[in-house]
CSV table of C-alpha atoms in Angstrom, one decimal:
chain,number,residue,atom,x,y,z
A,221,MET,CA,100.4,88.3,66.9
A,222,THR,CA,103.3,90.3,68.3
A,223,PRO,CA,102.2,92.7,71.1
A,224,ILE,CA,102.4,96.0,71.5
A,225,ILE,CA,103.1,97.8,74.8
A,226,THR,CA,103.8,101.8,75.0
A,227,ALA,CA,106.2,103.9,76.9
A,228,PHE,CA,107.3,107.4,77.3
A,229,GLU,CA,109.0,108.8,74.4
A,230,ARG,CA,111.2,110.5,76.7
A,231,SER,CA,111.5,109.0,80.2
A,232,PRO,CA,111.8,111.5,82.7
A,233,ASP,CA,114.4,109.5,84.3
A,234,GLY,CA,116.7,110.2,81.5
A,235,GLY,CA,116.9,106.3,80.7
A,236,LYS,CA,118.0,105.0,84.3
A,237,GLY,CA,115.2,102.3,83.2
A,238,LEU,CA,112.6,103.4,86.5
A,239,ALA,CA,110.1,104.3,84.4
A,240,ARG,CA,107.1,101.1,84.6
A,241,ASP,CA,107.5,100.2,81.0
A,242,THR,CA,111.4,98.2,81.6
A,243,ARG,CA,108.8,96.1,84.1
A,244,VAL,CA,106.9,95.1,80.9
A,245,ARG,CA,110.0,94.9,79.1
A,246,TRP,CA,111.5,92.4,81.5
A,247,ALA,CA,108.7,90.2,81.4
A,248,LEU,CA,108.5,90.0,78.1
A,249,GLU,CA,111.8,89.4,77.6
A,250,GLU,CA,111.9,86.5,80.3
A,251,VAL,CA,109.4,85.0,78.6
A,252,GLY,CA,111.2,85.1,75.1
A,253,GLN,CA,108.2,86.7,74.0
A,254,PRO,CA,109.0,89.5,71.0
A,255,TYR,CA,107.3,93.0,71.2
A,256,GLU,CA,106.5,96.4,69.6
A,257,VAL,CA,106.6,99.1,71.3
A,258,ARG,CA,104.7,102.4,70.8
A,259,LEU,CA,106.3,105.3,72.3
A,260,VAL,CA,103.8,108.4,73.4
A,261,SER,CA,104.2,111.6,74.5
A,262,PHE,CA,103.6,113.6,77.3
A,263,ALA,CA,100.4,115.1,75.4
A,264,GLN,CA,99.4,112.0,73.9
A,265,MET,CA,99.3,110.1,77.3
A,266,LYS,CA,96.4,112.3,78.4
A,267,ALA,CA,94.4,112.7,75.3
A,268,PRO,CA,91.5,110.7,74.4
A,269,GLY,CA,93.2,108.0,72.2
A,270,HIS,CA,95.2,106.9,75.1
A,271,LEU,CA,92.8,107.0,77.7
A,272,ALA,CA,90.9,104.9,75.6
A,273,ILE,CA,93.2,102.5,76.3
A,274,HIS,CA,94.3,103.3,79.7
A,275,PRO,CA,91.8,105.2,82.1
A,276,PHE,CA,94.9,107.2,84.1
A,277,GLY,CA,96.8,108.3,81.5
A,278,GLN,CA,100.0,106.9,81.6
A,279,ILE,CA,102.5,103.6,80.7
A,280,PRO,CA,102.8,101.4,80.3
A,281,THR,CA,99.6,99.4,77.9
A,282,TYR,CA,100.0,96.5,76.3
A,283,GLU,CA,97.7,95.4,73.3
A,284,GLU,CA,97.7,91.5,71.8
A,285,GLY,CA,94.5,91.8,69.2
A,286,SER,CA,91.8,92.2,71.2
A,287,LEU,CA,92.9,92.4,73.9
A,288,CYS,CA,93.7,95.4,75.5
A,289,LEU,CA,95.3,96.0,79.2
A,290,PHE,CA,96.9,98.7,81.8
A,291,GLU,CA,98.8,98.3,85.1
A,292,THR,CA,102.1,96.3,85.1
A,293,GLY,CA,100.9,94.1,87.4
A,294,SER,CA,98.6,93.0,85.2
A,295,ILE,CA,100.2,92.7,82.3
A,296,VAL,CA,103.3,90.9,83.9
A,297,PHE,CA,100.4,88.5,85.5
A,298,HIS,CA,98.9,88.0,81.9
A,299,LEU,CA,102.5,87.3,80.6
A,300,ALA,CA,103.7,85.2,83.5
A,301,GLU,CA,99.6,83.2,82.5
A,302,LYS,CA,100.6,83.0,78.9
A,303,HIS,CA,103.9,82.0,78.9
A,304,ALA,CA,106.0,79.5,80.9
A,305,GLY,CA,109.1,81.0,83.6
A,306,LEU,CA,107.4,83.5,85.0
A,307,LEU,CA,105.3,82.1,88.1
A,308,PRO,CA,105.7,78.2,89.4
A,309,GLY,CA,103.4,74.9,88.3
A,310,ASP,CA,102.4,74.0,91.6
A,311,ARG,CA,99.4,74.9,92.6
A,312,ASP,CA,100.6,76.5,96.3
A,313,ALA,CA,104.3,77.7,94.7
A,314,ARG,CA,101.9,79.9,92.5
A,315,ALA,CA,100.0,81.8,94.7
A,316,ARG,CA,102.7,82.5,97.0
A,317,ALA,CA,104.4,83.8,93.9
A,318,ILE,CA,101.7,86.2,93.1
A,319,THR,CA,101.4,86.7,96.5
A,320,TRP,CA,105.1,88.6,96.2
A,321,MET,CA,103.5,90.1,93.2
A,322,PHE,CA,101.1,92.5,94.9
A,323,ALA,CA,103.0,92.7,98.7
A,324,ALA,CA,106.0,94.4,96.0
A,325,LEU,CA,103.0,96.7,94.5
A,326,ASN,CA,101.0,97.1,97.2
A,327,THR,CA,102.8,96.7,100.6
A,328,VAL,CA,106.5,97.8,99.5
A,329,GLU,CA,105.8,100.3,95.9
A,330,PRO,CA,103.5,102.8,98.2
A,331,PRO,CA,106.1,104.0,101.1
A,332,VAL,CA,109.1,103.4,98.0
A,333,LEU,CA,106.2,105.8,95.8
A,334,ASP,CA,105.9,108.9,98.9
A,335,LEU,CA,109.6,109.2,99.4
A,336,THR,CA,110.2,110.4,95.2
A,337,THR,CA,107.5,112.1,96.0
A,338,ALA,CA,109.2,113.9,98.5
A,339,ARG,CA,112.3,113.9,97.2
A,340,ILE,CA,110.8,115.6,93.8
A,341,PHE,CA,108.3,116.8,93.7
A,342,GLU,CA,108.0,118.7,97.6
A,343,ALA,CA,111.6,119.1,97.3
A,344,ASP,CA,110.9,123.1,97.3
A,345,LYS,CA,108.5,122.8,99.9
A,346,PRO,CA,109.2,124.5,103.5
A,347,TRP,CA,108.8,121.0,104.9
A,348,SER,CA,111.0,119.6,102.4
A,349,ALA,CA,113.7,118.9,104.6
A,350,GLU,CA,112.5,118.0,108.0
A,351,ARG,CA,110.1,116.1,106.6
A,352,LEU,CA,112.3,113.3,104.6
A,353,PRO,CA,113.7,111.2,107.5
A,354,LEU,CA,110.2,110.4,108.3
A,355,VAL,CA,109.7,109.5,105.1
A,356,LYS,CA,113.1,107.7,104.5
A,357,ASP,CA,112.1,105.7,108.2
A,358,ARG,CA,108.8,104.3,106.7
A,359,VAL,CA,111.0,102.8,104.0
A,360,ARG,CA,113.3,101.4,106.1
A,361,ALA,CA,110.1,99.7,108.1
A,362,THR,CA,109.0,97.8,105.2
A,363,LEU,CA,112.6,96.9,103.9
A,364,ASP,CA,113.7,96.3,107.7
A,365,LYS,CA,110.6,92.5,107.3
A,366,LEU,CA,111.9,92.1,103.5
A,367,SER,CA,115.5,91.7,104.9
A,368,VAL,CA,114.8,89.4,107.5
A,369,TYR,CA,112.4,87.7,105.7
A,370,LEU,CA,114.6,87.3,102.5
A,371,GLY,CA,118.0,86.2,104.8
A,372,ALA,CA,120.3,84.7,102.7
A,373,ALA,CA,117.9,83.2,100.0
A,374,ASP,CA,118.3,83.9,96.0
A,375,TRP,CA,115.0,84.7,95.0
A,376,LEU,CA,111.4,85.6,97.1
A,377,ASP,CA,110.7,81.6,97.0
A,378,GLY,CA,112.7,79.5,95.6
A,379,ALA,CA,112.8,80.1,91.7
A,380,PHE,CA,112.5,83.7,90.5
A,381,SER,CA,109.4,84.4,90.0
A,382,ALA,CA,107.2,87.8,88.5
A,383,GLY,CA,107.1,88.4,92.0
A,384,ASP,CA,110.8,89.3,92.5
A,385,LEU,CA,110.5,90.8,88.7
A,386,LEU,CA,108.6,93.5,90.6
A,387,MET,CA,109.9,93.1,94.0
A,388,VAL,CA,113.7,94.2,92.1
A,389,SER,CA,111.7,97.3,90.3
A,390,VAL,CA,110.3,98.2,92.5
A,391,LEU,CA,113.4,98.5,95.0
A,392,LEU,CA,115.8,100.0,92.0
A,393,ARG,CA,113.0,102.6,92.5
A,394,LEU,CA,115.4,103.4,96.0
A,395,ARG,CA,118.9,103.4,94.5
A,396,MET,CA,119.6,106.6,94.2
A,397,SER,CA,118.8,107.2,97.6
A,398,GLY,CA,121.0,104.9,99.2
A,399,ILE,CA,118.7,102.8,101.2
A,400,LEU,CA,118.7,100.7,98.8
A,401,ASP,CA,122.7,100.1,100.0
A,402,GLU,CA,121.5,100.0,103.8
A,403,TYR,CA,120.8,96.0,103.0
A,404,GLU,CA,123.5,93.9,101.8
A,405,ASN,CA,121.4,91.4,101.2
A,406,LEU,CA,118.3,93.9,99.4
A,407,ALA,CA,121.2,95.0,97.3
A,408,ALA,CA,122.7,92.0,96.3
A,409,TYR,CA,119.0,90.8,95.6
A,410,VAL,CA,118.9,93.2,93.5
A,411,ALA,CA,122.1,93.4,91.9
A,412,ARG,CA,121.4,89.4,90.7
A,413,GLY,CA,117.7,90.9,89.3
A,414,GLU,CA,119.6,93.6,87.0
A,415,ALA,CA,122.5,90.4,85.9
A,416,ARG,CA,119.5,88.5,84.5
A,417,PRO,CA,120.5,88.4,80.4
A,418,ALA,CA,116.3,89.2,80.6
A,419,TYR,CA,116.7,92.5,82.1
A,420,GLY,CA,119.9,93.5,80.3
A,421,ARG,CA,118.4,93.3,76.6
A,422,ALA,CA,114.6,94.9,78.7
A,423,PHE,CA,117.3,98.0,80.6
A,424,ALA,CA,118.7,98.3,76.5
A,425,ALA,CA,115.9,98.9,75.1
A,426,GLN,CA,114.5,101.3,76.8
A,427,PHE,CA,118.1,103.1,77.3
A,428,ALA,CA,117.9,103.1,73.4
A,429,VAL,CA,115.1,105.2,73.7
A,430,ASN,CA,115.9,107.4,76.5
A,431,ALA,CA,119.5,108.1,77.0
A,432,PRO,CA,120.7,112.2,76.7
A,433,SER,CA,122.5,111.3,73.4
A,434,ALA,CA,119.0,109.3,71.4
A,435,SER,CA,118.2,111.1,69.2
B,150,MET,CA,88.3,72.3,104.4
B,151,THR,CA,87.5,75.8,106.6
B,152,PRO,CA,90.2,78.3,105.6
B,153,ILE,CA,91.2,80.5,108.4
B,154,ILE,CA,91.8,84.4,107.8
B,155,THR,CA,93.5,87.0,110.8
B,156,ALA,CA,92.4,90.1,111.6
B,157,PHE,CA,92.6,92.4,114.1
B,158,GLU,CA,91.7,91.2,117.6
B,159,ARG,CA,90.7,95.7,117.9
B,160,SER,CA,90.5,96.5,114.6
B,161,PRO,CA,92.2,101.1,114.9
B,162,ASP,CA,88.9,102.1,113.5
B,163,GLY,CA,86.8,100.7,115.5
B,164,GLY,CA,85.1,98.7,113.4
B,165,LYS,CA,83.8,100.5,110.7
B,166,GLY,CA,85.0,98.1,108.0
B,167,LEU,CA,88.1,99.6,107.0
B,168,ALA,CA,91.5,96.9,108.3
B,169,ARG,CA,91.9,95.1,105.5
B,170,ASP,CA,90.2,91.5,106.5
B,171,THR,CA,86.9,92.9,105.5
B,172,ARG,CA,87.8,92.9,101.9
B,173,VAL,CA,88.5,88.9,102.1
B,174,ARG,CA,85.6,88.1,104.1
B,175,TRP,CA,83.9,90.3,101.4
B,176,ALA,CA,85.3,87.8,98.2
B,177,LEU,CA,84.6,85.2,101.0
B,178,GLU,CA,80.7,85.7,101.2
B,179,GLU,CA,80.3,86.6,97.9
B,180,VAL,CA,81.9,82.9,96.8
B,181,GLY,CA,79.9,81.6,99.1
B,182,GLN,CA,82.9,80.2,101.6
B,183,PRO,CA,82.3,79.8,105.0
B,184,TYR,CA,85.7,80.9,106.8
B,185,GLU,CA,87.3,80.9,111.1
B,186,VAL,CA,88.8,83.7,112.3
B,187,ARG,CA,91.9,84.0,114.1
B,188,LEU,CA,92.7,87.4,115.8
B,189,VAL,CA,95.5,88.2,117.0
B,190,SER,CA,96.6,91.2,118.8
B,191,PHE,CA,99.2,94.1,118.0
B,192,ALA,CA,102.0,92.2,119.7
B,193,GLN,CA,101.6,88.4,118.4
B,194,MET,CA,101.5,90.8,114.6
B,195,LYS,CA,105.3,91.1,115.5
B,196,ALA,CA,105.4,88.1,117.3
B,197,PRO,CA,107.9,85.1,115.5
B,198,GLY,CA,104.6,83.6,115.3
B,199,HIS,CA,102.3,86.1,113.1
B,200,LEU,CA,105.4,86.5,110.9
B,201,ALA,CA,106.3,83.5,109.9
B,202,ILE,CA,102.9,83.7,108.0
B,203,HIS,CA,103.0,87.5,107.0
B,204,PRO,CA,106.6,88.8,106.9
B,205,PHE,CA,105.4,91.7,107.3
B,206,GLY,CA,103.3,91.5,110.2
B,207,GLN,CA,100.5,93.0,109.3
B,208,ILE,CA,97.0,91.1,108.7
B,209,PRO,CA,94.8,89.5,106.7
B,210,THR,CA,96.4,86.5,106.5
B,211,TYR,CA,95.0,83.1,104.8
B,212,GLU,CA,95.7,80.0,105.8
B,213,GLU,CA,94.0,76.4,103.7
B,214,GLY,CA,95.8,73.6,104.4
B,215,SER,CA,99.1,73.6,103.0
B,216,LEU,CA,98.7,76.9,101.6
B,217,CYS,CA,99.5,80.0,103.7
B,218,LEU,CA,98.9,83.3,101.9
B,219,PHE,CA,99.4,87.2,103.1
B,220,GLU,CA,98.4,90.0,100.9
B,221,THR,CA,95.5,91.2,100.5
B,222,GLY,CA,95.1,91.2,96.8
B,223,SER,CA,96.3,87.6,96.6
B,224,ILE,CA,93.6,86.1,98.7
B,225,VAL,CA,91.4,88.3,97.1
B,226,PHE,CA,92.4,86.8,93.8
B,227,HIS,CA,92.9,83.1,94.8
B,228,LEU,CA,89.8,83.1,96.1
B,229,ALA,CA,88.4,84.3,93.0
B,230,GLU,CA,90.5,81.3,90.9
B,231,LYS,CA,88.9,78.9,92.9
B,232,HIS,CA,85.6,79.5,93.2
B,233,ALA,CA,82.8,81.3,90.5
B,234,GLY,CA,81.7,84.2,91.2
B,235,LEU,CA,84.5,87.3,91.5
B,236,LEU,CA,86.1,86.6,87.5
B,237,PRO,CA,84.3,86.3,84.6
B,238,GLY,CA,84.9,83.4,82.0
B,239,ASP,CA,85.4,84.9,79.0
B,240,ARG,CA,89.8,85.5,78.9
B,241,ASP,CA,89.7,88.8,78.1
B,242,ALA,CA,87.2,90.2,80.5
B,243,ARG,CA,88.8,88.2,82.9
B,244,ALA,CA,92.4,90.0,82.1
B,245,ARG,CA,90.8,93.3,82.6
B,246,ALA,CA,89.2,92.4,85.5
B,247,ILE,CA,92.2,91.8,86.8
B,248,THR,CA,93.7,94.7,86.3
B,249,TRP,CA,90.7,96.9,88.2
B,250,MET,CA,92.4,94.7,90.7
B,251,PHE,CA,95.6,95.5,90.2
B,252,ALA,CA,94.8,99.6,89.5
B,253,ALA,CA,92.7,99.9,92.8
B,254,LEU,CA,96.0,98.7,94.5
B,255,ASN,CA,99.1,100.2,92.7
B,256,THR,CA,97.4,103.3,90.9
B,257,VAL,CA,94.2,104.6,93.6
B,258,GLU,CA,95.4,103.4,96.6
B,259,PRO,CA,99.2,104.8,97.3
B,260,PRO,CA,97.5,108.4,97.2
B,261,VAL,CA,95.3,107.3,99.9
B,262,LEU,CA,97.5,106.1,101.8
B,263,ASP,CA,99.5,109.2,101.3
B,264,LEU,CA,96.1,110.8,102.9
B,265,THR,CA,95.7,109.1,105.8
B,266,THR,CA,99.4,108.8,106.5
B,267,ALA,CA,98.8,113.0,106.4
B,268,ARG,CA,95.1,113.1,108.3
B,269,ILE,CA,96.7,110.0,111.1
B,270,PHE,CA,100.0,109.6,111.8
B,271,GLU,CA,101.6,113.1,110.4
B,272,ALA,CA,98.7,115.1,112.7
B,273,ASP,CA,100.9,116.7,114.9
B,274,LYS,CA,103.4,117.9,112.7
B,275,PRO,CA,104.0,121.4,112.6
B,276,TRP,CA,103.4,121.1,108.3
B,277,SER,CA,100.4,119.5,108.4
B,278,ALA,CA,97.9,122.1,108.1
B,279,GLU,CA,99.9,123.4,104.7
B,280,ARG,CA,100.4,120.0,103.4
B,281,LEU,CA,97.2,118.7,103.3
B,282,PRO,CA,95.0,120.3,100.7
B,283,LEU,CA,98.6,119.4,98.2
B,284,VAL,CA,97.7,115.7,99.0
B,285,LYS,CA,94.2,115.9,98.9
B,286,ASP,CA,94.6,117.0,95.7
B,287,ARG,CA,96.8,114.1,94.2
B,288,VAL,CA,93.9,111.9,95.3
B,289,ARG,CA,91.5,113.9,93.2
B,290,ALA,CA,93.2,114.0,90.2
B,291,THR,CA,93.6,110.0,90.4
B,292,LEU,CA,89.6,110.3,91.2
B,293,ASP,CA,89.0,112.6,88.2
B,294,LYS,CA,89.9,109.8,86.6
B,295,LEU,CA,88.5,107.5,88.0
B,296,SER,CA,85.0,109.0,87.5
B,297,VAL,CA,85.6,110.1,83.4
B,298,TYR,CA,85.8,106.6,83.5
B,299,LEU,CA,83.4,104.9,85.4
B,300,GLY,CA,80.5,107.4,83.7
B,301,ALA,CA,77.4,105.7,84.7
B,302,ALA,CA,78.3,101.7,84.6
B,303,ASP,CA,77.4,100.4,87.6
B,304,TRP,CA,80.8,98.2,87.6
B,305,LEU,CA,84.2,98.9,86.5
B,306,ASP,CA,83.9,96.4,83.2
B,307,GLY,CA,80.7,94.9,82.9
B,308,ALA,CA,79.5,92.4,86.2
B,309,PHE,CA,81.2,92.8,89.2
B,310,SER,CA,84.1,91.2,89.7
B,311,ALA,CA,87.3,91.5,92.4
B,312,GLY,CA,88.3,94.5,90.9
B,313,ASP,CA,85.0,96.0,91.5
B,314,LEU,CA,85.2,95.0,95.1
B,315,LEU,CA,88.9,95.6,95.7
B,316,MET,CA,88.4,99.5,94.1
B,317,VAL,CA,85.5,99.7,96.4
B,318,SER,CA,87.3,98.7,99.2
B,319,VAL,CA,90.3,101.7,98.8
B,320,LEU,CA,87.5,104.2,97.8
B,321,LEU,CA,85.6,103.6,101.8
B,322,ARG,CA,88.8,104.6,103.0
B,323,LEU,CA,88.2,107.9,101.7
B,324,ARG,CA,84.4,108.5,102.6
B,325,MET,CA,85.1,110.0,106.3
B,326,SER,CA,87.7,112.7,104.4
B,327,GLY,CA,84.6,113.6,102.3
B,328,ILE,CA,86.4,113.2,99.4
B,329,LEU,CA,84.7,111.0,97.7
B,330,ASP,CA,81.4,112.7,97.8
B,331,GLU,CA,82.5,115.2,95.6
B,332,TYR,CA,82.0,112.5,93.0
B,333,GLU,CA,78.3,111.4,92.7
B,334,ASN,CA,79.1,108.6,90.0
B,335,LEU,CA,81.9,107.1,92.7
B,336,ALA,CA,80.1,107.2,95.6
B,337,ALA,CA,77.2,106.2,93.8
B,338,TYR,CA,79.6,103.3,92.8
B,339,VAL,CA,81.1,102.5,96.4
B,340,ALA,CA,77.5,102.6,97.8
B,341,ARG,CA,76.6,100.1,95.8
B,342,GLY,CA,79.0,97.9,96.9
B,343,GLU,CA,78.1,98.1,100.2
B,344,ALA,CA,74.4,97.2,99.5
B,345,ARG,CA,75.7,93.7,98.4
B,346,PRO,CA,74.6,91.0,100.6
B,347,ALA,CA,77.7,89.6,101.0
B,348,TYR,CA,79.4,93.2,101.7
B,349,GLY,CA,77.1,93.0,104.5
B,350,ARG,CA,77.7,90.2,106.2
B,351,ALA,CA,81.1,91.1,106.0
B,352,PHE,CA,80.7,94.8,107.2
B,353,ALA,CA,78.6,92.2,110.1
B,354,ALA,CA,80.9,90.3,111.3
B,355,GLN,CA,84.4,92.9,111.2
B,356,PHE,CA,81.7,95.0,113.7
B,357,ALA,CA,81.0,92.1,115.7
B,358,VAL,CA,84.4,91.7,116.3
B,359,ASN,CA,85.7,95.8,116.8
B,360,ALA,CA,82.7,97.6,117.5
B,361,PRO,CA,83.0,100.1,120.2
B,362,SER,CA,80.3,97.6,122.6
B,363,ALA,CA,82.1,94.6,121.3
B,364,SER,CA,84.0,93.2,124.9
C-alpha cells in the first residue's frame, strides 16, 4: 500500500527544502518506498479535516492504511523500523542512532528554531538587532559541542542513519544565517548529506511543488 | 545488571523535579527497574570524562554495560522497548505513542524552553518585559491545540504511555508561569501524571538530592 504524506501547497521557504516534509521525503527515498503527496493550503491545515490527523495543524502527516502519524521524528522512525537502511541492526548501535534522532530534534533544533523566530517573526521588534547576537551565540554554544564530537568522522555514529538524516535537516536551517559555515566539519557533514542521491530526489520533489516558477 | 544514570549534584531548580533526570527516573520506576545514580557537578559536566558519554555536557546519561546513551527521549524509549509498561503492544497504537514522545519534545517543548530562557536568562535584558507576553502567547498557541485534542480524555492515546510521561514532564515546566492553570484539562492531566506512584517515587528520589535541606 502506497503511503500518503501531506506537504505545503506552497512552502513559505519557496522551495529551499527547509519545510519538514523534505525530511520525510528523504527518509522515504532512502528506504526506496514510493509515496503519494496530498498538498494542503494554510487554510486547510487549520480546518477540522486536517486537525483530525495532525492536532497541531502542521505538515507533514503520514497515512498508511489504518495508521495515521504526525511529527517528523515519529514518521522517520516508523520508516526506519519498517524498512532497512536507516537504523543499524546491532542493538547498541541502533539505540545510539535513535539517541541522535532525539538529539537533533530536542537539543539542536530548539536554539535553531529560536534563531528563525528572532530573524523572521521578531524582525520588526524594537529589540531585534540587540537580541540577535545572543540568540546566535546560543546556537554556537550547541554547535561548538557538536563540531567537537563529530571531528573528522563522516557521520555521527558509524554508518549514515536516521540520526544523521534529522541532524543534517536541522543544520540546513542554519545555512542562510552563515553560522553553519563557521564550522568547517559541520558544513562538510551537511554537504555530505545533500550529496546523497535520496536527498537529491527528495529535494527535487519538493522543489517541483514550491519553486518560484512552479505554477 | 543495574543501569547507572547521571543527575545534577545540585539541581538548579532546588528539587522541583524539573531537571531531566526526573523523566528518566520516572520511566525506570514505571517499569520497575532499579537503578544507580552518579551525581555530577557543573564542572564535571563540562570535563572530558563526562563529555565522552554526553557530547553536549548535560545530564542525564544512561549506562547499561556496553551501552551508553544520552538524550532523555532516547533513554525513555530504550526503557520502553526493553520493558513492558510504557508502550502498547498493538503496532498502530505503539507508533502513535512514539508520535506523542516526539510531539512532547519537538513541538511542545521548544516554546516552553523559550519561555524559560526569556524568564530566567533574559530577565535582565532591556526587552524582557515587552517581549515576555509574545513568548507566552507562543506557548498558548501550542497549548490551545493540545487542550482541544486532549478534551476529556485521561491520556493522549488510550492507556498511559511514554508519550504521556514526556508530555506531562514538559508541561510541568509551565506550572510556575501560571500558564498551565489556564487550561483546566491540561492541569488535570499533569496532576494525573504526578499522582502515579512511579512519579511519586521518582520525584522523592531527586528531591532527596536537591531539596534545600539536603546536605
